[in-house]
PDB file of C-alpha atoms in Angstrom:
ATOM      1  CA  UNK G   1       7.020 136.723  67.593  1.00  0.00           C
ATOM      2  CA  UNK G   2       8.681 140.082  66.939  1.00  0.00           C
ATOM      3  CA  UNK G   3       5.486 141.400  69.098  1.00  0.00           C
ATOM      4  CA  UNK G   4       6.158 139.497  71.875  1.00  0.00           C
ATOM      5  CA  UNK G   5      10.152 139.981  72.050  1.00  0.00           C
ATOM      6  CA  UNK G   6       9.297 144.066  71.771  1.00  0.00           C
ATOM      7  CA  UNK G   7       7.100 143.366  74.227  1.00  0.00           C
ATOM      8  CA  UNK G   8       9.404 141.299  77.048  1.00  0.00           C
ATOM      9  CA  UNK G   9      11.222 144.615  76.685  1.00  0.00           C
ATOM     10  CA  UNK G  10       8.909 146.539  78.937  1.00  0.00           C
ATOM     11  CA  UNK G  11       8.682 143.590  81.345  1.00  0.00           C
ATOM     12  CA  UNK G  12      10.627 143.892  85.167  1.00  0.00           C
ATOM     13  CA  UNK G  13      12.021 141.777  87.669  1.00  0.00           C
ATOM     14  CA  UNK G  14       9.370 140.200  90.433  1.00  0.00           C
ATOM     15  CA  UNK G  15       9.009 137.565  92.434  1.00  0.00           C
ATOM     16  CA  UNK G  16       5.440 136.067  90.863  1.00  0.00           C
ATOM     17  CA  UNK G  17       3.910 136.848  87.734  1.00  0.00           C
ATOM     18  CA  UNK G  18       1.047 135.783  85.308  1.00  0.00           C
ATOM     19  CA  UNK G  19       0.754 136.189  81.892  1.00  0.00           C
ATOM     20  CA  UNK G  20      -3.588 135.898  81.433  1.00  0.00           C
ATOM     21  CA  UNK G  21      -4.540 134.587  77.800  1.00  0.00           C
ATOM     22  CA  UNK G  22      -1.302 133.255  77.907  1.00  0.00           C
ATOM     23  CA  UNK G  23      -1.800 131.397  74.448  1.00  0.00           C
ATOM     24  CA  UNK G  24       1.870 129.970  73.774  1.00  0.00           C
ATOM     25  CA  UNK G  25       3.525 130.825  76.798  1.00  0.00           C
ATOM     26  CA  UNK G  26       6.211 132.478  75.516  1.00  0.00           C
ATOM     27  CA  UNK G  27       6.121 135.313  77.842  1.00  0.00           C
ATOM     28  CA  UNK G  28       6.628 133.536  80.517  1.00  0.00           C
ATOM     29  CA  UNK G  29       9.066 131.178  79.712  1.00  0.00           C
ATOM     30  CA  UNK G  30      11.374 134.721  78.767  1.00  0.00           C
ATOM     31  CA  UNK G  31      10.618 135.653  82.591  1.00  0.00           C
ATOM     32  CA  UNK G  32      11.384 132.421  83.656  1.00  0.00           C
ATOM     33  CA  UNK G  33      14.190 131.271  81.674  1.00  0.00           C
ATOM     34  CA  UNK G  34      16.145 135.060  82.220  1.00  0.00           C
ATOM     35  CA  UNK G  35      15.648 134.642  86.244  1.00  0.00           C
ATOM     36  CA  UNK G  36      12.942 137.399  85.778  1.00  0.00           C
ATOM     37  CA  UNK G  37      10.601 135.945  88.370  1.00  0.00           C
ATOM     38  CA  UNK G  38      10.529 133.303  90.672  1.00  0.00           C
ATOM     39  CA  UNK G  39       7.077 131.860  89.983  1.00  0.00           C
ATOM     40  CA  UNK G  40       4.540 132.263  87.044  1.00  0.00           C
ATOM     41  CA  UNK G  41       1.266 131.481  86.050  1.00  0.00           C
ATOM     42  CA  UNK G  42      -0.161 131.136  82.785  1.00  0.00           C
ATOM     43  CA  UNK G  43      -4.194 131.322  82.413  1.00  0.00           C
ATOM     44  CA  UNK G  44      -6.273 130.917  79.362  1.00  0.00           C
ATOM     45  CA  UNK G  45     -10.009 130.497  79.038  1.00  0.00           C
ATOM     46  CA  UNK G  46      -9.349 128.078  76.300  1.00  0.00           C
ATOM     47  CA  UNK G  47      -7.975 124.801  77.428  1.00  0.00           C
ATOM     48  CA  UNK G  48      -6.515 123.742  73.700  1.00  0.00           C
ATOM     49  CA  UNK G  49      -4.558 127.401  73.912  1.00  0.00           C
ATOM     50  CA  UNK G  50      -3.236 126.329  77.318  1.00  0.00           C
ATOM     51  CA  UNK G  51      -2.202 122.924  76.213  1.00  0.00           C
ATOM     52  CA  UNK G  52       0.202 124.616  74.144  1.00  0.00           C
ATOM     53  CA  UNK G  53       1.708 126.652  76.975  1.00  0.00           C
ATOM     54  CA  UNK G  54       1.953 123.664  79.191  1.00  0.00           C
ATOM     55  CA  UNK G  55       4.034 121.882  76.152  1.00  0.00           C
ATOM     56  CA  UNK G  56       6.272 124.657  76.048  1.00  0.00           C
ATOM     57  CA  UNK G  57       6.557 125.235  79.983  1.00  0.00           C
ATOM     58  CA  UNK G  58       6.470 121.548  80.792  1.00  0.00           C
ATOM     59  CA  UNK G  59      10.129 121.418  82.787  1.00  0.00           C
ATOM     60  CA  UNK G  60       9.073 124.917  84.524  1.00  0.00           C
ATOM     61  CA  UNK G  61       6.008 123.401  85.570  1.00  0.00           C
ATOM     62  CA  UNK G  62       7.524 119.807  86.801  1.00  0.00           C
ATOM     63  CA  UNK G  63      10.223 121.605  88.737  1.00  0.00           C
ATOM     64  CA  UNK G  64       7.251 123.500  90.805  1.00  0.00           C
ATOM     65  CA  UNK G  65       8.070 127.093  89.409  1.00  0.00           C
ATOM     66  CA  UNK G  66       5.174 127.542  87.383  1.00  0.00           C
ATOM     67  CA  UNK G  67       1.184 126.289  87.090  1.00  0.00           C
ATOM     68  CA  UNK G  68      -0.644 126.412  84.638  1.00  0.00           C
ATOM     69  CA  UNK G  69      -4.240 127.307  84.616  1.00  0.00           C
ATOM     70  CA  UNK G  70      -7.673 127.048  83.078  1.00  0.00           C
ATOM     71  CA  UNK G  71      -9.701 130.166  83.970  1.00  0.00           C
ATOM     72  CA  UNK G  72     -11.393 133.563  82.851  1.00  0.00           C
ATOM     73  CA  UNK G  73      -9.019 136.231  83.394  1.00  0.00           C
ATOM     74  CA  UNK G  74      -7.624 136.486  86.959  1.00  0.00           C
ATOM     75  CA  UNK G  75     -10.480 133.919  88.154  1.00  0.00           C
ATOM     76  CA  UNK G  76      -7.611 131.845  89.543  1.00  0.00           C
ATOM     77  CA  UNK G  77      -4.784 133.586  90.112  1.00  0.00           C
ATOM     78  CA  UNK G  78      -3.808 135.147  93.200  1.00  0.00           C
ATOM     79  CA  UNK G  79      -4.794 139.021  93.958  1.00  0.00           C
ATOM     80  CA  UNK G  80      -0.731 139.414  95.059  1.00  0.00           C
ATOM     81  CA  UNK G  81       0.955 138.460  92.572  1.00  0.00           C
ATOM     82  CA  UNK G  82       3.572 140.972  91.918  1.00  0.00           C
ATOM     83  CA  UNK G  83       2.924 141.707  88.482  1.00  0.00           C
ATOM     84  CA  UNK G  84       0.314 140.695  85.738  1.00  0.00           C
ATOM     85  CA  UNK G  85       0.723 140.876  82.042  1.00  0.00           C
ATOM     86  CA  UNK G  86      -2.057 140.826  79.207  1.00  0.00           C
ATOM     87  CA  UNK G  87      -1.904 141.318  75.314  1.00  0.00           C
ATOM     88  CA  UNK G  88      -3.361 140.523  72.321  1.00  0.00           C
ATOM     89  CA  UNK G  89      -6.899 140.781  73.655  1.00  0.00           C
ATOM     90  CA  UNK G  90      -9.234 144.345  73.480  1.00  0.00           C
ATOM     91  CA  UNK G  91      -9.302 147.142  75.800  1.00  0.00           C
ATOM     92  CA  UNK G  92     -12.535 146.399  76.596  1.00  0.00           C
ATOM     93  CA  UNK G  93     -11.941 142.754  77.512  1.00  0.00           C
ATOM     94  CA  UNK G  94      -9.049 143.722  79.653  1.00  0.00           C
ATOM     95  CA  UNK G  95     -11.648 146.319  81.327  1.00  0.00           C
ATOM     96  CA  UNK G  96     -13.925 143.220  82.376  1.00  0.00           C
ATOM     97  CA  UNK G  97     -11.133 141.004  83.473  1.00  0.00           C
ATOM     98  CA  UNK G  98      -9.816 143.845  85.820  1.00  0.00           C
ATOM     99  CA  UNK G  99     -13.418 144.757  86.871  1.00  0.00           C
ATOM    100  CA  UNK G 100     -13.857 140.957  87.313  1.00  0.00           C
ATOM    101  CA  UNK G 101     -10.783 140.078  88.828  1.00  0.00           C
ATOM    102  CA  UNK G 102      -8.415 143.032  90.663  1.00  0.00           C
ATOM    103  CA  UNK G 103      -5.856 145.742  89.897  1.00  0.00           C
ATOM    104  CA  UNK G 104      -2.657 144.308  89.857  1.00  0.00           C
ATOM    105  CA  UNK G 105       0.082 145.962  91.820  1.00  0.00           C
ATOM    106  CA  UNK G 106       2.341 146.088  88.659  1.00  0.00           C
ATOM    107  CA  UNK G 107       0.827 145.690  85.212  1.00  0.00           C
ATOM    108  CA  UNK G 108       1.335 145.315  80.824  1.00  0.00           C
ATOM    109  CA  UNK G 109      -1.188 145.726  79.121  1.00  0.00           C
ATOM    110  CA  UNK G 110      -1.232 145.524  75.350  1.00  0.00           C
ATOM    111  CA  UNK G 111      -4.780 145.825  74.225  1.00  0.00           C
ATOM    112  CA  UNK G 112      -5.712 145.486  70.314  1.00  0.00           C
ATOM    113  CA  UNK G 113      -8.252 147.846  70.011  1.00  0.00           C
ATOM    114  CA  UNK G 114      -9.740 150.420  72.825  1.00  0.00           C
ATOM    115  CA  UNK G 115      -6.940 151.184  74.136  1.00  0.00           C
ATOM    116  CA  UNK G 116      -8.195 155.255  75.306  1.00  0.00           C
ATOM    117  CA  UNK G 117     -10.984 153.014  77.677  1.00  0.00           C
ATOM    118  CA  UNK G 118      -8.722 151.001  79.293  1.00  0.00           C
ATOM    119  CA  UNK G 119      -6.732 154.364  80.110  1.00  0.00           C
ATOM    120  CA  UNK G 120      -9.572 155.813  81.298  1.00  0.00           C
ATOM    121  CA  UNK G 121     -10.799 152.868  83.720  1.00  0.00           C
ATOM    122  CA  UNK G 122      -7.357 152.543  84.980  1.00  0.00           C
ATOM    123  CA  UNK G 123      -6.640 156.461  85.339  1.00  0.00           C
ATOM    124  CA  UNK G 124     -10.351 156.526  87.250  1.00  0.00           C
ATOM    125  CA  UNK G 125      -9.227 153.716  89.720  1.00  0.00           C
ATOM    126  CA  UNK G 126      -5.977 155.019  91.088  1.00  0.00           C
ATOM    127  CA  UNK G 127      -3.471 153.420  88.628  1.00  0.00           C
ATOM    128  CA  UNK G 128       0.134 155.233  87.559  1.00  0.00           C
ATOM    129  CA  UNK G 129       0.892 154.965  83.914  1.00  0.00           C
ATOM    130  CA  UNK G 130       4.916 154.868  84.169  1.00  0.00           C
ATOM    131  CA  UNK G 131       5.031 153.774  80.152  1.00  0.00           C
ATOM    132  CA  UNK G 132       2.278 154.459  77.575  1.00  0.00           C
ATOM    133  CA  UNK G 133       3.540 154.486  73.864  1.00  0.00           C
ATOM    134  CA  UNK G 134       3.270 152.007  71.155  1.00  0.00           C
ATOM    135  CA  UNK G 135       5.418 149.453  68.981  1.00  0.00           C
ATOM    136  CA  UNK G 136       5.051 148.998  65.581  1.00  0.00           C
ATOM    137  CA  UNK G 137       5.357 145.626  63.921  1.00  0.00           C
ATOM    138  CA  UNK G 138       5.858 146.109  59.590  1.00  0.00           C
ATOM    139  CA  UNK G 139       3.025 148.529  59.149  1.00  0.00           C
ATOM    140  CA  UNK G 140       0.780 147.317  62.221  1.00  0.00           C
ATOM    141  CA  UNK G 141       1.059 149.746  65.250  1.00  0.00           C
ATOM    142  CA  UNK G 142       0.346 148.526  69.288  1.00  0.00           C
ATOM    143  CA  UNK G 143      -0.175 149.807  71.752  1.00  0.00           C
ATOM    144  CA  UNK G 144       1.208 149.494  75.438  1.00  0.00           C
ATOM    145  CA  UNK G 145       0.381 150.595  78.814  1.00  0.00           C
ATOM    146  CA  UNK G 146       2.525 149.716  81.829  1.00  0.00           C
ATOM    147  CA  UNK G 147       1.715 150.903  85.088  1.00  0.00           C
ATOM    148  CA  UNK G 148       1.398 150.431  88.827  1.00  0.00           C
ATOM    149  CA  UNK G 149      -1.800 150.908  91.239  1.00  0.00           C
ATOM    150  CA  UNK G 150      -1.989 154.051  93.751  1.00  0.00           C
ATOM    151  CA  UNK G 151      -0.682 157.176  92.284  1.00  0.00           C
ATOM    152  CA  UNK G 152      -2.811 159.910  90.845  1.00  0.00           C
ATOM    153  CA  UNK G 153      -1.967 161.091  87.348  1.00  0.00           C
ATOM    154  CA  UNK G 154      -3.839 163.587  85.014  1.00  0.00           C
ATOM    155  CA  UNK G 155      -3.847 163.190  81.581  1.00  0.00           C
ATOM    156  CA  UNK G 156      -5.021 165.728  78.425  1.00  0.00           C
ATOM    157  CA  UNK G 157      -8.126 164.667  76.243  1.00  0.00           C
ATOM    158  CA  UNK G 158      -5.087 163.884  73.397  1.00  0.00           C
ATOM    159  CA  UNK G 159      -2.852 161.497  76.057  1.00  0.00           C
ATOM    160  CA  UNK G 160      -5.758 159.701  76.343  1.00  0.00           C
ATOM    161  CA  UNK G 161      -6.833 159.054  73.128  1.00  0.00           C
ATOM    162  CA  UNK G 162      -3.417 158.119  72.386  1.00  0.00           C
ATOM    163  CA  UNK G 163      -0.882 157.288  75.076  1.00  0.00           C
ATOM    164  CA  UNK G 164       1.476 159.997  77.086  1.00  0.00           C
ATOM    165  CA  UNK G 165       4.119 158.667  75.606  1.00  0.00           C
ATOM    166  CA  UNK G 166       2.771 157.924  71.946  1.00  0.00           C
ATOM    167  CA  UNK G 167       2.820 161.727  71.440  1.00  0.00           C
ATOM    168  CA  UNK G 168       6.150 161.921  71.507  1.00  0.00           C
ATOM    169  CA  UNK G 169       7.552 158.951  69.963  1.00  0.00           C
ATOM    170  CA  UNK G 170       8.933 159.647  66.533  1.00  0.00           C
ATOM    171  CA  UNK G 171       7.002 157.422  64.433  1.00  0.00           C
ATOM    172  CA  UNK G 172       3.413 159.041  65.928  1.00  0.00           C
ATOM    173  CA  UNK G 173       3.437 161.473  63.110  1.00  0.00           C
ATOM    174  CA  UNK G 174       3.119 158.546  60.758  1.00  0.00           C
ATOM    175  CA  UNK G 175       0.582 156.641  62.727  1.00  0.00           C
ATOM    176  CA  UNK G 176      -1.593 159.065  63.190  1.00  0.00           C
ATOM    177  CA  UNK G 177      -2.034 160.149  59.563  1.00  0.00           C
ATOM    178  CA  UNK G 178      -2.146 156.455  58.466  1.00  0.00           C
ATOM    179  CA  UNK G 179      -5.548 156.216  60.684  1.00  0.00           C
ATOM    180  CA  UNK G 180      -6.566 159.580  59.294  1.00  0.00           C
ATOM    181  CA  UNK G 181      -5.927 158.193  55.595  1.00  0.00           C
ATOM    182  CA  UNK G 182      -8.417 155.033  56.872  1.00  0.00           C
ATOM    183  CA  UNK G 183     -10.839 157.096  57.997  1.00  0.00           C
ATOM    184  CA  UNK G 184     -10.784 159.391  55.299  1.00  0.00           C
ATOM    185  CA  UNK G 185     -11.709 156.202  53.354  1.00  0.00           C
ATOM    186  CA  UNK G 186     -14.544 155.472  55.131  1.00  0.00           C
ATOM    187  CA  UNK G 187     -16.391 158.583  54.393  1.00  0.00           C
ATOM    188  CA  UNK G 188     -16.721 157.650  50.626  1.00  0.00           C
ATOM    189  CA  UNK G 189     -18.959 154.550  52.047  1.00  0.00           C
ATOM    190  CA  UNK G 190     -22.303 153.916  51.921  1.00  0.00           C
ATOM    191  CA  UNK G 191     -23.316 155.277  55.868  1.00  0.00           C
ATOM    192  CA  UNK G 192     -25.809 156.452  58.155  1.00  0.00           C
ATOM    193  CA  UNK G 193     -26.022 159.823  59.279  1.00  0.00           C
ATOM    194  CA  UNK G 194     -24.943 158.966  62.515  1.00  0.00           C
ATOM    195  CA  UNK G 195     -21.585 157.108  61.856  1.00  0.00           C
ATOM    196  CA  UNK G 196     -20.745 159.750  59.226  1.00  0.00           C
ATOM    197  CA  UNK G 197     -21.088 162.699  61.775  1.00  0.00           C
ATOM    198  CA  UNK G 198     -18.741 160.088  64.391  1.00  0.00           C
ATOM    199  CA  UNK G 199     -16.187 159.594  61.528  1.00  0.00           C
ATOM    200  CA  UNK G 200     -16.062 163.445  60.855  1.00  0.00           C
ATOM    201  CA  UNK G 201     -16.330 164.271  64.003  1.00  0.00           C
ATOM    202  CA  UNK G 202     -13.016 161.519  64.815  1.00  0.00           C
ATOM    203  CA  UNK G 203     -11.312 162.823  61.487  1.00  0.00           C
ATOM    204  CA  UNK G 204     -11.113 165.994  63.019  1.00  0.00           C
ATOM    205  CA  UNK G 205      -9.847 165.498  66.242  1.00  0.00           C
ATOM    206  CA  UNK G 206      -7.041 163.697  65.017  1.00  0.00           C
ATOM    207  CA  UNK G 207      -6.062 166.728  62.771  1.00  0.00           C
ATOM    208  CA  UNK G 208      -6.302 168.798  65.722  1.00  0.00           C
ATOM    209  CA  UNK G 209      -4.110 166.319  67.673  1.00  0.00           C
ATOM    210  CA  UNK G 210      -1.934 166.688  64.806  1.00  0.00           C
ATOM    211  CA  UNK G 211      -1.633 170.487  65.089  1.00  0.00           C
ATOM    212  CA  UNK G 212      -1.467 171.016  68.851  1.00  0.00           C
ATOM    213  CA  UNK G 213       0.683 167.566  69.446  1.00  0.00           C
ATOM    214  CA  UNK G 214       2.831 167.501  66.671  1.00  0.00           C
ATOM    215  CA  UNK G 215       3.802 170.912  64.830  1.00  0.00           C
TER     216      UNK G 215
END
C-alpha cells in the first residue's frame, strides 16, 4: 500500500479518470473519495482482479460515478478521458496498451521494468514529461513518469535511461550503485559471450552516468 499512497501523490484534479489494471481499486477510490474527479473507470483484463475493485467501489459504482470494466488496456474506455493512470505492469506492456489504445491527454505511468522504452515511445509521439523520478519502497526503487500529450521535449542518452528527474533526486546515488553491485554479480555467472559483452557494456554506462550525472 505504501506504493500506491506515494503514488496518489503525483495524481491531479480532473473531471474523468481511469485507473487500467486497476487490481484493488484503490486508486480510484482516493480520486473519488478526495473529490479528485468526477467520474472513474477501473479496467482489468482479469475479471477475478476486477471483482475485487467492484467490492471496494461498490457505493461509487451504485451512485453512477464510476463503472467498472472488463477489458485489455484502454479497449473500453473512452479516448477523452481527462487523465489515465497505469502501474504495476512493464514498460513494455504499457507500450502495447498505448499503441493499442491512445495517448491520453494527461497520464501516470509507473512501469516495473522498461521504463527507458516507454520514455522513448512517449518522447517519439509528442508527449511532455512534467515529472520523471522514482519512489523507493524499503529497498525496492519505482519508477514514475507523469506527463501530458503535445509538447516537444529533448532528453540526454542518461535522462532516458533513467528519468529527468531521477538524476537529481538524492537517493539516485544509491540506486544506481545498488544496480551496479547486481550487475557486477552477474558477471561471475556462467554466460554467453553475448550477454557478458551487454552486462559490461551496461556496467559501464552506469559508471559513466555516475561520473557525468553525479560528481
Amino acid at each position: 500500500m505504501d506504493r500506491i499512497k506515494q503514488l496518489c501523490a503525483f495524481l491531479e484534479k480532473c473531471e474523468s479518470f481511469a485507473d487500467v489494471a486497476c487490481d484493488h481499486g484503490y486508486v480510484a477510490q482516493y480520486m473519488l473519495r478526495n473529490g479528485l474527479c468526477k467520474r472513474a473507470v477501473v479496467s482489468d483484463i482479469s475479471d477475478k482482479c476486477l471483482s475485487k475493485a467492484r467490492d471496494l467501489l461498490s457505493d461509487f459504482i451504485n451512485a453512477g460515478t464510476c463503472r467498472a470494466v472488463c477489458c485489455d488496456g484502454l479497449e473500453k474506455i473512452e479516448k477523452d478521458t481527462d487523465f489515465v493512470f497505469i502501474a504495476g505492469i512493464g514498460g513494455e506492456e504499457i507500450i502495447r496498451i498505448l499503441k493499442n489504445g491512445f495517448i491520453p491527454e494527461k497520464f501516470l505511468f509507473q512501469p516495473m521494468k522498461n521504463s527507458d522504452k516507454l520514455r522513448l515511445f512517449l518522447l517519439e509521439n509528442g508527449c511532455f514529461l512534467e515529472k520523471d523520478d522514482f519512489i523507493t519502497v524499503g529497498a525496492k526503487y519505482y519508477f514514475v513518469i507523469k506527463g501530458k500529450r503535445g509538447a516537444f521535449q529533448s532528453y540526454t542518452s542518461a535522462e532516458l535511461a533513467y528519468g529527468k528527474d531521477s538524476l537529481h533526486n538524492p537517493k539516485f546515488h544509491a540506486y544506481l550503485k545498488s544496480e551496479l553491485a547486481k550487475k557486477r554479480s552477474y558477471l561471475s555467472s556462467n554466460l554467453s559471450a553475448e550477454n557478458r559483452l551487454e552486462i559490461e557494456r551496461q556496467i559501464w554506462r552506469m559508471e559513466e552516468v555516475l561520473e557525468s550525472e553525479i560528481n
